[in-house]
């Protein structure tokens, strides 16, 4: 057994550069949701982000479809998510099917499936067209900036969290690495929205290791999408043959490996999916970046030669942030199970929801540490449950609920874990969000289970 060689860091004094009521670590969908929600309710909020922009997977990760927001005809993720979509639409950065097109039929399938607006949970050749939104990643950054600025959040970009400051089981702030050295950011409440549970782990929270495929997504420009679709529907057998070969070359892709975006001629390729990589390991991530690039170039060479519509296309860009779906998962006061998600189990303390499932407040609370709350893809769920409940809208909604909880704790001068979930529900409703407190007809409630 080889032992890892170590060196000892010297103790040092670190400047305190910011003190606020709430410190949010990680500026993805969940982090912006938490920061904006708490700041609008009057809390002073500092938001830390390692990259030069906000959005996380939804911008740098170039994940470009908002889904998991609808339970039949009911739109279940509202609030800040609805506001984002409105703002994206105002700057021509969002496209989604109008209500009349949300149905199951060949004509709407042809119109909307290449936008990623089909219900992929239904195992049919022609899936229902549903409310899902294709958006532009730079638009997402812009809207996030606007919302953060308007809410008066103290945003600190280029700040890489590295250590939690914990005293007597209570988190007091965090330390991050920056170009000018280490900095301390102090706060009464810390929200971990890093997606990988970075803060909670350093604070000593219980967790389970997770893992899933990783993806180096990319966009192709100058694609004649009309021509490509005419070929797909006009010569289905010839299309299928070329498409199968393309997917074999990329080695891991959903059936719809290219999707339209709000920018004409630019398509989003949510592939290659790669297995066996740990989304936390420097060695693995480095290797995955290389492998992903090799595979996407292989695919692109092939489609340029063979797929009508792609002849003049070029590689526009690749996700600056590798697509990591799952790493460490919190073991919180309640751990959401796969059965909870698939049976649509309703909880009394539900504070937000996704497609047709409900998220209890307890799933945002670490067991041992006070004044720390989490939101986003690392929430307290077993890894299988997370795979079905981690899309952008529910992560944003969790953040919004965490921000509300932080405000209520500060307002009543109580610990965040002692906030009454019903008070969170009421405030979520006041700000136009759906906290999931009114179970839908298809929910599994205690009465239904008996
Ligand atoms: C390839 C791929 C395809 C997907 N497809 C879809 C889809 O079609 N539709 C959909 O809705 N969802 C999809 N998802 C899921 C979805 O994108 C994510 O689950 C969701 O965006 C997670 O949001 P989050 O805020 O929890 O985390 P993230 O978006 O990961 O945000 C975490 C933020 O924290 C920052 N951060 C992390 N560590 C630190 C640190 N130590 N210090 C400072 N900052 C830090 C990061 O830079 C980032 O900004 C997909 C995911 C992937 C990877």
CSV table of C-alpha atoms and ligand atoms in Angstrom, one decimal:
chain,number,residue,atom,x,y,z
A,1,UNK,CA,0.0,0.0,0.0
A,2,UNK,CA,1.6,3.3,-1.0
A,3,UNK,CA,1.0,6.2,1.3
A,4,UNK,CA,0.3,9.7,-0.1
A,5,UNK,CA,3.2,12.0,0.7
A,6,UNK,CA,1.9,15.1,2.5
A,7,UNK,CA,3.3,18.5,3.5
A,8,UNK,CA,2.1,20.7,6.3
A,9,UNK,CA,0.6,24.1,5.5
A,10,UNK,CA,1.7,27.0,7.7
A,11,UNK,CA,-1.0,28.7,9.8
A,12,UNK,CA,-1.7,32.2,8.6
A,13,UNK,CA,-4.0,35.1,9.2
A,14,UNK,CA,-6.7,35.6,6.5
A,15,UNK,CA,-8.4,39.0,5.8
A,16,UNK,CA,-12.1,39.1,6.3
A,17,UNK,CA,-13.3,40.8,3.1
A,18,UNK,CA,-17.1,40.5,3.6
A,19,UNK,CA,-19.6,40.0,6.4
A,20,UNK,CA,-23.3,39.6,5.6
A,21,UNK,CA,-26.4,37.9,6.9
A,22,UNK,CA,-26.3,35.1,4.2
A,23,UNK,CA,-23.4,33.7,2.3
A,24,UNK,CA,-24.3,31.7,-0.8
A,25,UNK,CA,-21.5,29.5,-2.2
A,26,UNK,CA,-21.9,28.6,-5.9
A,27,UNK,CA,-23.6,30.8,-8.5
A,28,UNK,CA,-25.5,28.2,-10.5
A,29,UNK,CA,-29.3,28.0,-10.8
A,30,UNK,CA,-29.7,27.0,-7.1
A,31,UNK,CA,-27.2,29.7,-5.9
A,32,UNK,CA,-28.7,32.6,-7.8
A,33,UNK,CA,-32.2,31.4,-6.7
A,34,UNK,CA,-31.1,31.4,-3.1
A,35,UNK,CA,-29.2,34.8,-3.3
A,36,UNK,CA,-32.0,36.7,-5.1
A,37,UNK,CA,-34.8,35.3,-3.0
A,38,UNK,CA,-33.0,36.1,0.3
A,39,UNK,CA,-31.9,39.6,-0.8
A,40,UNK,CA,-35.3,40.6,-2.1
A,41,UNK,CA,-36.7,39.8,1.3
A,42,UNK,CA,-34.2,42.2,2.9
A,43,UNK,CA,-31.2,40.0,3.9
A,44,UNK,CA,-27.7,41.2,3.1
A,45,UNK,CA,-26.3,38.5,0.9
A,46,UNK,CA,-22.8,37.7,-0.5
A,47,UNK,CA,-22.7,35.3,-3.4
A,48,UNK,CA,-19.4,33.5,-4.2
A,49,UNK,CA,-18.6,31.9,-7.6
A,50,UNK,CA,-15.4,30.4,-8.8
A,51,UNK,CA,-16.0,31.2,-12.5
A,52,UNK,CA,-16.2,34.6,-14.2
A,53,UNK,CA,-20.0,34.3,-14.7
A,54,UNK,CA,-23.2,33.0,-13.1
A,55,UNK,CA,-25.3,30.1,-14.2
A,56,UNK,CA,-23.2,27.0,-13.5
A,57,UNK,CA,-24.4,24.1,-15.7
A,58,UNK,CA,-27.1,26.3,-17.3
A,59,UNK,CA,-24.5,28.7,-18.8
A,60,UNK,CA,-20.9,27.5,-18.6
A,61,UNK,CA,-22.0,23.8,-18.7
A,62,UNK,CA,-24.1,24.8,-21.7
A,63,UNK,CA,-27.2,22.8,-20.7
A,64,UNK,CA,-29.7,24.5,-22.9
A,65,UNK,CA,-33.2,23.1,-22.2
A,66,UNK,CA,-35.3,23.8,-19.1
A,67,UNK,CA,-37.5,20.8,-18.4
A,68,UNK,CA,-39.1,18.9,-15.5
A,69,UNK,CA,-41.5,21.8,-14.9
A,70,UNK,CA,-44.8,20.2,-15.8
A,71,UNK,CA,-47.2,17.6,-14.4
A,72,UNK,CA,-49.7,17.1,-17.2
A,73,UNK,CA,-51.1,20.5,-18.0
A,74,UNK,CA,-50.0,22.0,-14.6
A,75,UNK,CA,-46.8,24.0,-14.5
A,76,UNK,CA,-45.2,23.0,-11.3
A,77,UNK,CA,-42.1,25.2,-11.2
A,78,UNK,CA,-43.0,28.9,-11.1
A,79,UNK,CA,-41.6,31.8,-9.1
A,80,UNK,CA,-38.1,32.7,-10.1
A,81,UNK,CA,-38.1,30.1,-12.8
A,82,UNK,CA,-41.0,31.8,-14.5
A,83,UNK,CA,-39.3,35.2,-14.1
A,84,UNK,CA,-36.1,33.9,-15.7
A,85,UNK,CA,-38.1,32.6,-18.7
A,86,UNK,CA,-40.0,35.9,-19.1
A,87,UNK,CA,-36.7,37.9,-19.0
A,88,UNK,CA,-35.0,35.5,-21.4
A,89,UNK,CA,-38.0,35.8,-23.8
A,90,UNK,CA,-37.7,39.6,-23.6
A,91,UNK,CA,-34.2,39.4,-25.0
A,92,UNK,CA,-35.1,36.7,-27.6
A,93,UNK,CA,-33.2,34.1,-25.7
A,94,UNK,CA,-36.0,31.6,-25.1
A,95,UNK,CA,-38.2,29.4,-27.3
A,96,UNK,CA,-41.0,27.1,-26.2
A,97,UNK,CA,-44.2,25.5,-27.6
A,98,UNK,CA,-47.4,27.6,-27.3
A,99,UNK,CA,-50.2,25.9,-25.3
A,100,UNK,CA,-52.0,24.8,-28.5
A,101,UNK,CA,-48.9,22.7,-29.5
A,102,UNK,CA,-48.6,20.9,-26.2
A,103,UNK,CA,-50.2,17.6,-27.2
A,104,UNK,CA,-49.3,14.3,-28.8
A,105,UNK,CA,-49.4,14.3,-32.6
A,106,UNK,CA,-47.1,13.9,-35.6
A,107,UNK,CA,-47.3,17.6,-36.7
A,108,UNK,CA,-46.3,19.0,-33.3
A,109,UNK,CA,-43.7,16.3,-32.9
A,110,UNK,CA,-42.0,17.4,-36.1
A,111,UNK,CA,-42.2,21.0,-35.0
A,112,UNK,CA,-40.9,20.7,-31.5
A,113,UNK,CA,-38.9,17.5,-30.9
A,114,UNK,CA,-35.7,19.1,-32.2
A,115,UNK,CA,-36.1,21.8,-29.6
A,116,UNK,CA,-36.1,19.2,-26.8
A,117,UNK,CA,-39.7,19.9,-25.9
A,118,UNK,CA,-40.9,16.3,-25.9
A,119,UNK,CA,-41.7,14.3,-22.8
A,120,UNK,CA,-38.8,11.8,-22.7
A,121,UNK,CA,-40.3,10.0,-19.7
A,122,UNK,CA,-42.9,8.5,-22.1
A,123,UNK,CA,-41.6,5.5,-24.0
A,124,UNK,CA,-43.4,6.0,-27.3
A,125,UNK,CA,-42.1,6.8,-30.7
A,126,UNK,CA,-44.1,10.0,-30.8
A,127,UNK,CA,-43.9,11.5,-27.4
A,128,UNK,CA,-46.1,14.3,-26.1
A,129,UNK,CA,-44.9,17.9,-26.7
A,130,UNK,CA,-44.8,19.6,-23.3
A,131,UNK,CA,-43.8,22.9,-21.7
A,132,UNK,CA,-40.0,23.0,-21.9
A,133,UNK,CA,-37.8,25.9,-22.8
A,134,UNK,CA,-34.8,26.1,-25.1
A,135,UNK,CA,-32.6,29.0,-24.1
A,136,UNK,CA,-29.3,30.7,-24.9
A,137,UNK,CA,-26.5,30.4,-22.5
A,138,UNK,CA,-25.2,33.9,-22.7
A,139,UNK,CA,-28.8,35.1,-22.2
A,140,UNK,CA,-28.8,33.1,-19.0
A,141,UNK,CA,-25.7,34.8,-17.8
A,142,UNK,CA,-27.1,38.2,-18.6
A,143,UNK,CA,-30.5,37.6,-16.9
A,144,UNK,CA,-28.6,36.2,-13.8
A,145,UNK,CA,-26.4,39.3,-13.6
A,146,UNK,CA,-29.4,41.6,-13.9
A,147,UNK,CA,-31.4,39.8,-11.2
A,148,UNK,CA,-28.4,39.7,-8.8
A,149,UNK,CA,-27.6,43.3,-9.4
A,150,UNK,CA,-31.2,44.5,-9.0
A,151,UNK,CA,-31.5,42.5,-5.8
A,152,UNK,CA,-28.4,44.2,-4.3
A,153,UNK,CA,-26.5,41.0,-3.8
A,154,UNK,CA,-22.8,41.4,-3.1
A,155,UNK,CA,-21.4,39.2,-5.9
A,156,UNK,CA,-17.8,38.0,-5.7
A,157,UNK,CA,-16.7,36.1,-8.9
A,158,UNK,CA,-13.3,34.5,-9.3
A,159,UNK,CA,-13.6,33.2,-5.7
A,160,UNK,CA,-13.0,29.5,-5.2
A,161,UNK,CA,-14.4,28.1,-1.9
A,162,UNK,CA,-11.8,26.1,0.0
A,163,UNK,CA,-12.7,25.8,3.7
A,164,UNK,CA,-15.7,26.1,6.0
A,165,UNK,CA,-15.4,28.1,9.2
A,166,UNK,CA,-17.2,26.1,11.9
A,167,UNK,CA,-17.4,26.8,15.7
A,168,UNK,CA,-19.3,24.5,18.1
A,169,UNK,CA,-21.2,22.8,15.4
A,170,UNK,CA,-22.3,26.0,13.8
A,171,UNK,CA,-21.0,27.4,10.5
A,172,UNK,CA,-19.8,31.0,10.7
A,173,UNK,CA,-18.4,31.7,7.3
A,174,UNK,CA,-16.2,30.3,4.5
A,175,UNK,CA,-12.7,30.8,3.1
A,176,UNK,CA,-12.0,31.0,-0.6
A,177,UNK,CA,-8.9,31.2,-2.8
A,178,UNK,CA,-8.5,34.2,-5.0
A,179,UNK,CA,-5.8,35.7,-7.2
A,180,UNK,CA,-4.8,37.9,-4.2
A,181,UNK,CA,-4.7,35.1,-1.8
A,182,UNK,CA,-7.1,33.5,0.7
A,183,UNK,CA,-10.1,35.5,1.9
A,184,UNK,CA,-12.6,35.0,4.7
A,185,UNK,CA,-16.3,35.7,4.1
A,186,UNK,CA,-18.4,35.7,7.2
A,187,UNK,CA,-22.2,35.2,7.6
A,188,UNK,CA,-25.0,34.1,9.9
A,189,UNK,CA,-26.3,31.5,7.5
A,190,UNK,CA,-24.4,29.7,4.7
A,191,UNK,CA,-26.1,28.2,1.7
A,192,UNK,CA,-24.1,25.5,-0.1
A,193,UNK,CA,-25.1,25.5,-3.8
A,194,UNK,CA,-21.8,24.2,-5.2
A,195,UNK,CA,-23.5,21.1,-6.7
A,196,UNK,CA,-20.7,19.0,-5.2
A,197,UNK,CA,-21.4,19.7,-1.6
A,198,UNK,CA,-18.0,21.4,-1.2
A,199,UNK,CA,-19.0,23.5,1.8
A,200,UNK,CA,-21.1,20.9,3.7
A,201,UNK,CA,-18.3,18.3,3.3
A,202,UNK,CA,-15.7,20.7,4.7
A,203,UNK,CA,-18.1,21.5,7.6
A,204,UNK,CA,-18.3,17.8,8.4
A,205,UNK,CA,-21.7,16.9,7.0
A,206,UNK,CA,-22.7,13.3,6.4
A,207,UNK,CA,-22.9,12.4,2.7
A,208,UNK,CA,-22.9,9.5,0.3
A,209,UNK,CA,-20.7,9.2,-2.8
A,210,UNK,CA,-22.7,9.4,-6.1
A,211,UNK,CA,-21.7,9.3,-9.7
A,212,UNK,CA,-23.1,9.4,-13.2
A,213,UNK,CA,-22.1,9.9,-16.8
A,214,UNK,CA,-20.1,13.1,-17.6
A,215,UNK,CA,-20.6,15.0,-20.9
A,216,UNK,CA,-18.5,17.5,-22.8
A,217,UNK,CA,-21.3,19.3,-24.6
A,218,UNK,CA,-20.7,21.5,-27.7
A,219,UNK,CA,-22.4,23.6,-30.3
A,220,UNK,CA,-22.2,23.5,-34.0
A,221,UNK,CA,-22.8,26.6,-36.1
A,222,UNK,CA,-23.9,27.0,-39.8
A,223,UNK,CA,-26.2,24.0,-39.7
A,224,UNK,CA,-29.0,24.0,-42.2
A,225,UNK,CA,-31.6,22.6,-39.8
A,226,UNK,CA,-34.4,22.8,-42.3
A,227,UNK,CA,-32.4,20.6,-44.7
A,228,UNK,CA,-31.5,18.2,-41.9
A,229,UNK,CA,-35.1,17.8,-40.8
A,230,UNK,CA,-36.3,17.5,-44.4
A,231,UNK,CA,-33.8,14.6,-44.8
A,232,UNK,CA,-34.9,13.0,-41.5
A,233,UNK,CA,-38.6,12.9,-42.4
A,234,UNK,CA,-38.2,12.6,-46.2
A,235,UNK,CA,-35.7,9.7,-46.3
A,236,UNK,CA,-36.2,8.1,-42.9
A,237,UNK,CA,-34.2,4.9,-43.7
A,238,UNK,CA,-31.2,6.7,-45.1
A,239,UNK,CA,-31.3,9.2,-42.2
A,240,UNK,CA,-31.5,6.4,-39.6
A,241,UNK,CA,-28.4,4.7,-41.1
A,242,UNK,CA,-26.3,7.9,-41.0
A,243,UNK,CA,-27.6,8.9,-37.6
A,244,UNK,CA,-26.8,5.5,-36.1
A,245,UNK,CA,-23.3,5.7,-37.4
A,246,UNK,CA,-22.9,9.2,-36.0
A,247,UNK,CA,-24.1,8.1,-32.6
A,248,UNK,CA,-21.8,5.1,-32.7
A,249,UNK,CA,-18.8,7.4,-33.4
A,250,UNK,CA,-19.7,9.8,-30.6
A,251,UNK,CA,-20.1,6.8,-28.3
A,252,UNK,CA,-22.8,7.8,-26.0
A,253,UNK,CA,-25.7,10.1,-26.8
A,254,UNK,CA,-29.5,10.4,-26.4
A,255,UNK,CA,-31.4,9.7,-29.6
A,256,UNK,CA,-31.9,13.4,-30.3
A,257,UNK,CA,-28.1,14.2,-30.1
A,258,UNK,CA,-28.5,17.6,-31.7
A,259,UNK,CA,-31.2,20.2,-30.7
A,260,UNK,CA,-32.1,23.6,-32.1
A,261,UNK,CA,-31.3,26.7,-30.1
A,262,UNK,CA,-32.8,30.2,-30.2
A,263,UNK,CA,-29.9,31.1,-32.5
A,264,UNK,CA,-30.6,30.1,-36.2
A,265,UNK,CA,-28.2,27.6,-37.6
A,266,UNK,CA,-26.6,26.9,-34.1
A,267,UNK,CA,-27.4,23.5,-32.7
A,268,UNK,CA,-26.7,22.1,-29.2
A,269,UNK,CA,-25.1,18.7,-29.0
A,270,UNK,CA,-25.7,17.1,-25.6
A,271,UNK,CA,-23.0,14.5,-26.0
A,272,UNK,CA,-20.6,12.6,-25.8
A,273,UNK,CA,-21.8,10.9,-22.6
A,274,UNK,CA,-18.8,9.2,-20.9
A,275,UNK,CA,-18.8,6.6,-18.2
A,276,UNK,CA,-16.2,5.8,-15.5
A,277,UNK,CA,-15.1,9.3,-14.7
A,278,UNK,CA,-15.2,10.8,-11.2
A,279,UNK,CA,-16.5,14.4,-11.4
A,280,UNK,CA,-14.3,15.4,-8.5
A,281,UNK,CA,-10.9,14.0,-9.6
A,282,UNK,CA,-8.5,16.3,-11.4
A,283,UNK,CA,-7.0,13.4,-13.2
A,284,UNK,CA,-10.4,12.1,-14.3
A,285,UNK,CA,-11.7,15.5,-15.4
A,286,UNK,CA,-8.6,16.2,-17.4
A,287,UNK,CA,-8.8,12.9,-19.2
A,288,UNK,CA,-12.5,13.4,-19.8
A,289,UNK,CA,-11.9,16.8,-21.4
A,290,UNK,CA,-9.5,15.2,-23.9
A,291,UNK,CA,-11.7,12.2,-24.6
A,292,UNK,CA,-14.8,14.3,-25.1
A,293,UNK,CA,-13.0,16.5,-27.6
A,294,UNK,CA,-11.7,13.6,-29.5
A,295,UNK,CA,-15.1,12.1,-29.8
A,296,UNK,CA,-16.9,15.3,-30.8
A,297,UNK,CA,-14.4,15.9,-33.6
A,298,UNK,CA,-14.8,12.4,-34.8
A,299,UNK,CA,-18.6,12.9,-34.9
A,300,UNK,CA,-18.3,16.3,-36.6
A,301,UNK,CA,-15.9,15.1,-39.3
A,302,UNK,CA,-18.4,12.4,-40.1
A,303,UNK,CA,-21.6,14.5,-40.2
A,304,UNK,CA,-19.9,17.2,-42.3
A,305,UNK,CA,-19.2,14.5,-44.9
A,306,UNK,CA,-22.4,12.5,-44.6
A,307,UNK,CA,-25.4,14.2,-43.0
A,308,UNK,CA,-27.4,16.6,-45.2
A,309,UNK,CA,-27.6,20.0,-43.6
A,310,UNK,CA,-24.3,19.7,-41.8
A,311,UNK,CA,-22.0,20.2,-44.8
A,312,UNK,CA,-20.9,23.7,-43.9
A,313,UNK,CA,-21.1,23.4,-40.1
A,314,UNK,CA,-18.2,24.2,-37.8
A,315,UNK,CA,-17.5,23.7,-34.1
A,316,UNK,CA,-18.6,26.9,-32.5
A,317,UNK,CA,-17.7,26.2,-28.9
A,318,UNK,CA,-17.6,23.5,-26.2
A,319,UNK,CA,-19.0,23.8,-22.7
A,320,UNK,CA,-16.3,25.7,-20.7
A,321,UNK,CA,-17.4,23.6,-17.7
A,322,UNK,CA,-17.5,19.8,-18.2
A,323,UNK,CA,-21.0,18.4,-17.7
A,324,UNK,CA,-21.0,16.7,-14.3
A,325,UNK,CA,-24.4,15.5,-13.2
A,326,UNK,CA,-23.7,14.0,-9.8
A,327,UNK,CA,-20.9,13.6,-7.3
A,328,UNK,CA,-21.5,13.8,-3.5
A,329,UNK,CA,-25.0,13.7,-2.1
A,330,UNK,CA,-26.0,15.1,1.3
A,331,UNK,CA,-27.4,12.7,3.9
A,332,UNK,CA,-29.8,15.2,5.5
A,333,UNK,CA,-32.7,15.2,7.9
A,334,UNK,CA,-34.6,13.3,5.3
A,335,UNK,CA,-33.2,11.4,2.3
A,336,UNK,CA,-35.5,11.4,-0.7
A,337,UNK,CA,-35.7,7.9,-2.3
A,338,UNK,CA,-36.3,6.8,-5.8
A,339,UNK,CA,-39.6,5.5,-4.7
A,340,UNK,CA,-40.5,8.9,-3.3
A,341,UNK,CA,-39.9,10.4,-6.7
A,342,UNK,CA,-41.5,7.7,-8.8
A,343,UNK,CA,-44.6,7.4,-6.6
A,344,UNK,CA,-44.9,11.2,-6.4
A,345,UNK,CA,-44.9,11.1,-2.6
A,346,UNK,CA,-46.2,14.2,-1.0
A,347,UNK,CA,-44.6,15.5,2.3
A,348,UNK,CA,-46.2,17.9,4.8
A,349,UNK,CA,-43.0,19.9,4.8
A,350,UNK,CA,-42.7,20.2,1.0
A,351,UNK,CA,-41.2,23.5,0.1
A,352,UNK,CA,-40.7,23.1,-3.6
A,353,UNK,CA,-41.3,20.7,-6.4
A,354,UNK,CA,-40.2,19.5,-9.8
A,355,UNK,CA,-42.2,17.7,-12.6
A,356,UNK,CA,-44.6,15.7,-10.4
A,357,UNK,CA,-42.5,15.1,-7.3
A,358,UNK,CA,-42.2,17.0,-4.0
A,359,UNK,CA,-39.1,18.1,-2.1
A,360,UNK,CA,-39.3,18.2,1.7
A,361,UNK,CA,-37.6,21.0,3.7
A,362,UNK,CA,-35.7,18.3,5.6
A,363,UNK,CA,-33.9,17.3,2.4
A,364,UNK,CA,-32.1,20.6,2.4
A,365,UNK,CA,-30.8,20.4,6.0
A,366,UNK,CA,-27.6,18.7,7.0
A,367,UNK,CA,-28.0,16.5,10.1
A,368,UNK,CA,-25.2,17.8,12.3
A,369,UNK,CA,-24.3,21.3,11.4
A,370,UNK,CA,-26.3,24.4,12.3
A,371,UNK,CA,-26.9,27.5,10.1
A,372,UNK,CA,-26.0,25.6,6.9
A,373,UNK,CA,-28.5,24.7,4.2
A,374,UNK,CA,-28.0,23.2,0.8
A,375,UNK,CA,-29.9,23.5,-2.5
A,376,UNK,CA,-29.4,22.1,-5.9
A,377,UNK,CA,-28.2,18.8,-7.4
A,378,UNK,CA,-26.4,17.6,-4.3
A,379,UNK,CA,-29.5,17.8,-2.1
A,380,UNK,CA,-30.4,15.0,0.3
A,381,UNK,CA,-31.5,12.3,-2.1
A,382,UNK,CA,-30.2,8.8,-2.8
A,383,UNK,CA,-28.2,8.8,-6.0
A,384,UNK,CA,-30.9,7.0,-8.0
A,385,UNK,CA,-33.5,9.5,-6.8
A,386,UNK,CA,-31.3,12.5,-7.8
A,387,UNK,CA,-30.9,11.2,-11.3
A,388,UNK,CA,-34.7,11.8,-11.8
A,389,UNK,CA,-34.9,15.1,-9.9
A,390,UNK,CA,-31.9,17.3,-10.7
A,391,UNK,CA,-33.0,19.4,-13.7
A,392,UNK,CA,-32.4,23.1,-13.7
A,393,UNK,CA,-35.9,24.3,-12.7
A,394,UNK,CA,-36.2,22.1,-9.6
A,395,UNK,CA,-32.6,23.2,-8.5
A,396,UNK,CA,-33.6,26.8,-9.0
A,397,UNK,CA,-36.8,26.2,-7.0
A,398,UNK,CA,-34.8,24.6,-4.1
A,399,UNK,CA,-32.6,27.7,-4.1
A,400,UNK,CA,-35.5,30.0,-3.9
A,401,UNK,CA,-36.9,28.0,-1.0
A,402,UNK,CA,-33.5,28.0,0.8
A,403,UNK,CA,-33.4,31.8,0.4
A,404,UNK,CA,-36.8,32.2,1.9
A,405,UNK,CA,-35.8,29.9,4.8
A,406,UNK,CA,-32.7,32.0,5.4
A,407,UNK,CA,-34.8,35.2,5.6
A,408,UNK,CA,-37.4,33.7,8.0
A,409,UNK,CA,-34.6,32.4,10.3
A,410,UNK,CA,-33.0,35.9,10.4
A,411,UNK,CA,-36.3,37.6,10.8
A,412,UNK,CA,-37.3,35.5,13.9
A,413,UNK,CA,-33.8,35.1,15.2
A,414,UNK,CA,-34.0,31.3,15.1
A,415,UNK,CA,-31.8,28.6,13.7
A,416,UNK,CA,-32.5,27.9,10.1
A,417,UNK,CA,-33.4,24.2,10.9
A,418,UNK,CA,-36.1,25.5,13.3
A,419,UNK,CA,-37.9,27.5,10.6
A,420,UNK,CA,-41.5,26.3,10.2
A,421,UNK,CA,-41.9,24.8,6.7
A,422,UNK,CA,-45.4,26.2,6.5
A,423,UNK,CA,-44.0,29.7,6.8
A,424,UNK,CA,-41.7,28.9,3.9
A,425,UNK,CA,-44.6,27.6,1.8
A,426,UNK,CA,-46.6,30.8,2.5
A,427,UNK,CA,-43.8,33.1,1.5
A,428,UNK,CA,-43.1,31.0,-1.6
A,429,UNK,CA,-46.7,31.5,-2.6
A,430,UNK,CA,-46.5,35.2,-1.9
A,431,UNK,CA,-43.6,35.4,-4.4
A,432,UNK,CA,-45.4,33.5,-7.1
A,433,UNK,CA,-43.6,30.1,-6.5
A,434,UNK,CA,-45.3,26.8,-6.2
A,435,UNK,CA,-44.0,25.3,-2.9
A,436,UNK,CA,-45.9,22.0,-3.5
A,437,UNK,CA,-48.0,22.4,-0.4
A,438,UNK,CA,-51.2,21.5,-2.4
A,439,UNK,CA,-50.6,18.0,-3.7
A,440,UNK,CA,-51.8,17.4,-7.2
A,441,UNK,CA,-54.4,14.8,-8.0
A,442,UNK,CA,-51.7,12.2,-8.9
A,443,UNK,CA,-49.6,12.7,-5.7
A,444,UNK,CA,-49.1,9.9,-3.2
A,445,UNK,CA,-50.6,11.3,0.0
A,446,UNK,CA,-51.0,9.6,3.4
A,447,UNK,CA,-54.7,9.2,2.6
A,448,UNK,CA,-53.9,7.7,-0.8
A,449,UNK,CA,-51.3,5.3,0.7
A,450,UNK,CA,-53.7,4.0,3.3
B,1,LIG,C1,-24.7,17.3,-19.8
B,1,LIG,C2,-25.8,17.7,-18.9
B,1,LIG,C3,-27.1,17.7,-19.5
B,1,LIG,C4,-28.2,18.1,-18.7
B,1,LIG,N1,-29.4,18.2,-19.3
B,1,LIG,C5,-30.4,18.9,-18.7
B,1,LIG,C6,-31.5,19.4,-19.4
B,1,LIG,O1,-31.6,19.2,-20.6
B,1,LIG,N2,-32.4,20.1,-18.7
B,1,LIG,C7,-32.3,20.4,-17.4
B,1,LIG,O2,-33.1,21.1,-16.9
B,1,LIG,N3,-31.2,19.9,-16.7
B,1,LIG,C8,-30.3,19.2,-17.3
B,1,LIG,N4,-29.1,18.8,-16.6
B,1,LIG,C9,-29.1,19.0,-15.2
B,1,LIG,C10,-28.8,20.4,-14.7
B,1,LIG,O3,-28.1,21.1,-15.7
B,1,LIG,C11,-28.1,20.5,-13.4
B,1,LIG,O4,-28.5,19.5,-12.5
B,1,LIG,C12,-28.4,21.8,-12.7
B,1,LIG,O5,-28.1,22.9,-13.6
B,1,LIG,C13,-27.7,22.0,-11.4
B,1,LIG,O6,-27.8,23.2,-10.9
B,1,LIG,P1,-27.0,23.6,-9.5
B,1,LIG,O7,-27.2,25.1,-9.3
B,1,LIG,O8,-27.5,22.7,-8.5
B,1,LIG,O9,-25.5,23.3,-9.8
B,1,LIG,P2,-24.5,23.9,-10.9
B,1,LIG,O10,-25.2,24.4,-12.1
B,1,LIG,O11,-23.4,22.8,-11.0
B,1,LIG,O12,-23.9,25.1,-10.1
B,1,LIG,C14,-22.9,25.1,-9.1
B,1,LIG,C15,-22.2,26.4,-9.1
B,1,LIG,O13,-21.3,26.4,-8.1
B,1,LIG,C16,-20.0,26.8,-8.5
B,1,LIG,N5,-19.0,26.2,-7.7
B,1,LIG,C17,-18.8,24.9,-7.5
B,1,LIG,N6,-17.8,24.6,-6.6
B,1,LIG,C18,-17.4,25.8,-6.2
B,1,LIG,C19,-16.4,26.3,-5.3
B,1,LIG,N7,-15.6,25.4,-4.7
B,1,LIG,N8,-16.2,27.6,-5.1
B,1,LIG,C20,-17.0,28.5,-5.8
B,1,LIG,N9,-17.9,28.2,-6.6
B,1,LIG,C21,-18.1,26.8,-6.9
B,1,LIG,C22,-19.9,26.3,-10.0
B,1,LIG,O14,-19.0,27.0,-10.7
B,1,LIG,C23,-21.4,26.6,-10.4
B,1,LIG,O15,-21.6,27.9,-10.9
B,1,LIG,C24,-28.0,18.4,-17.4
B,1,LIG,C25,-26.8,18.3,-16.8
B,1,LIG,C26,-25.7,17.9,-17.6
B,1,LIG,C27,-24.3,17.9,-16.9
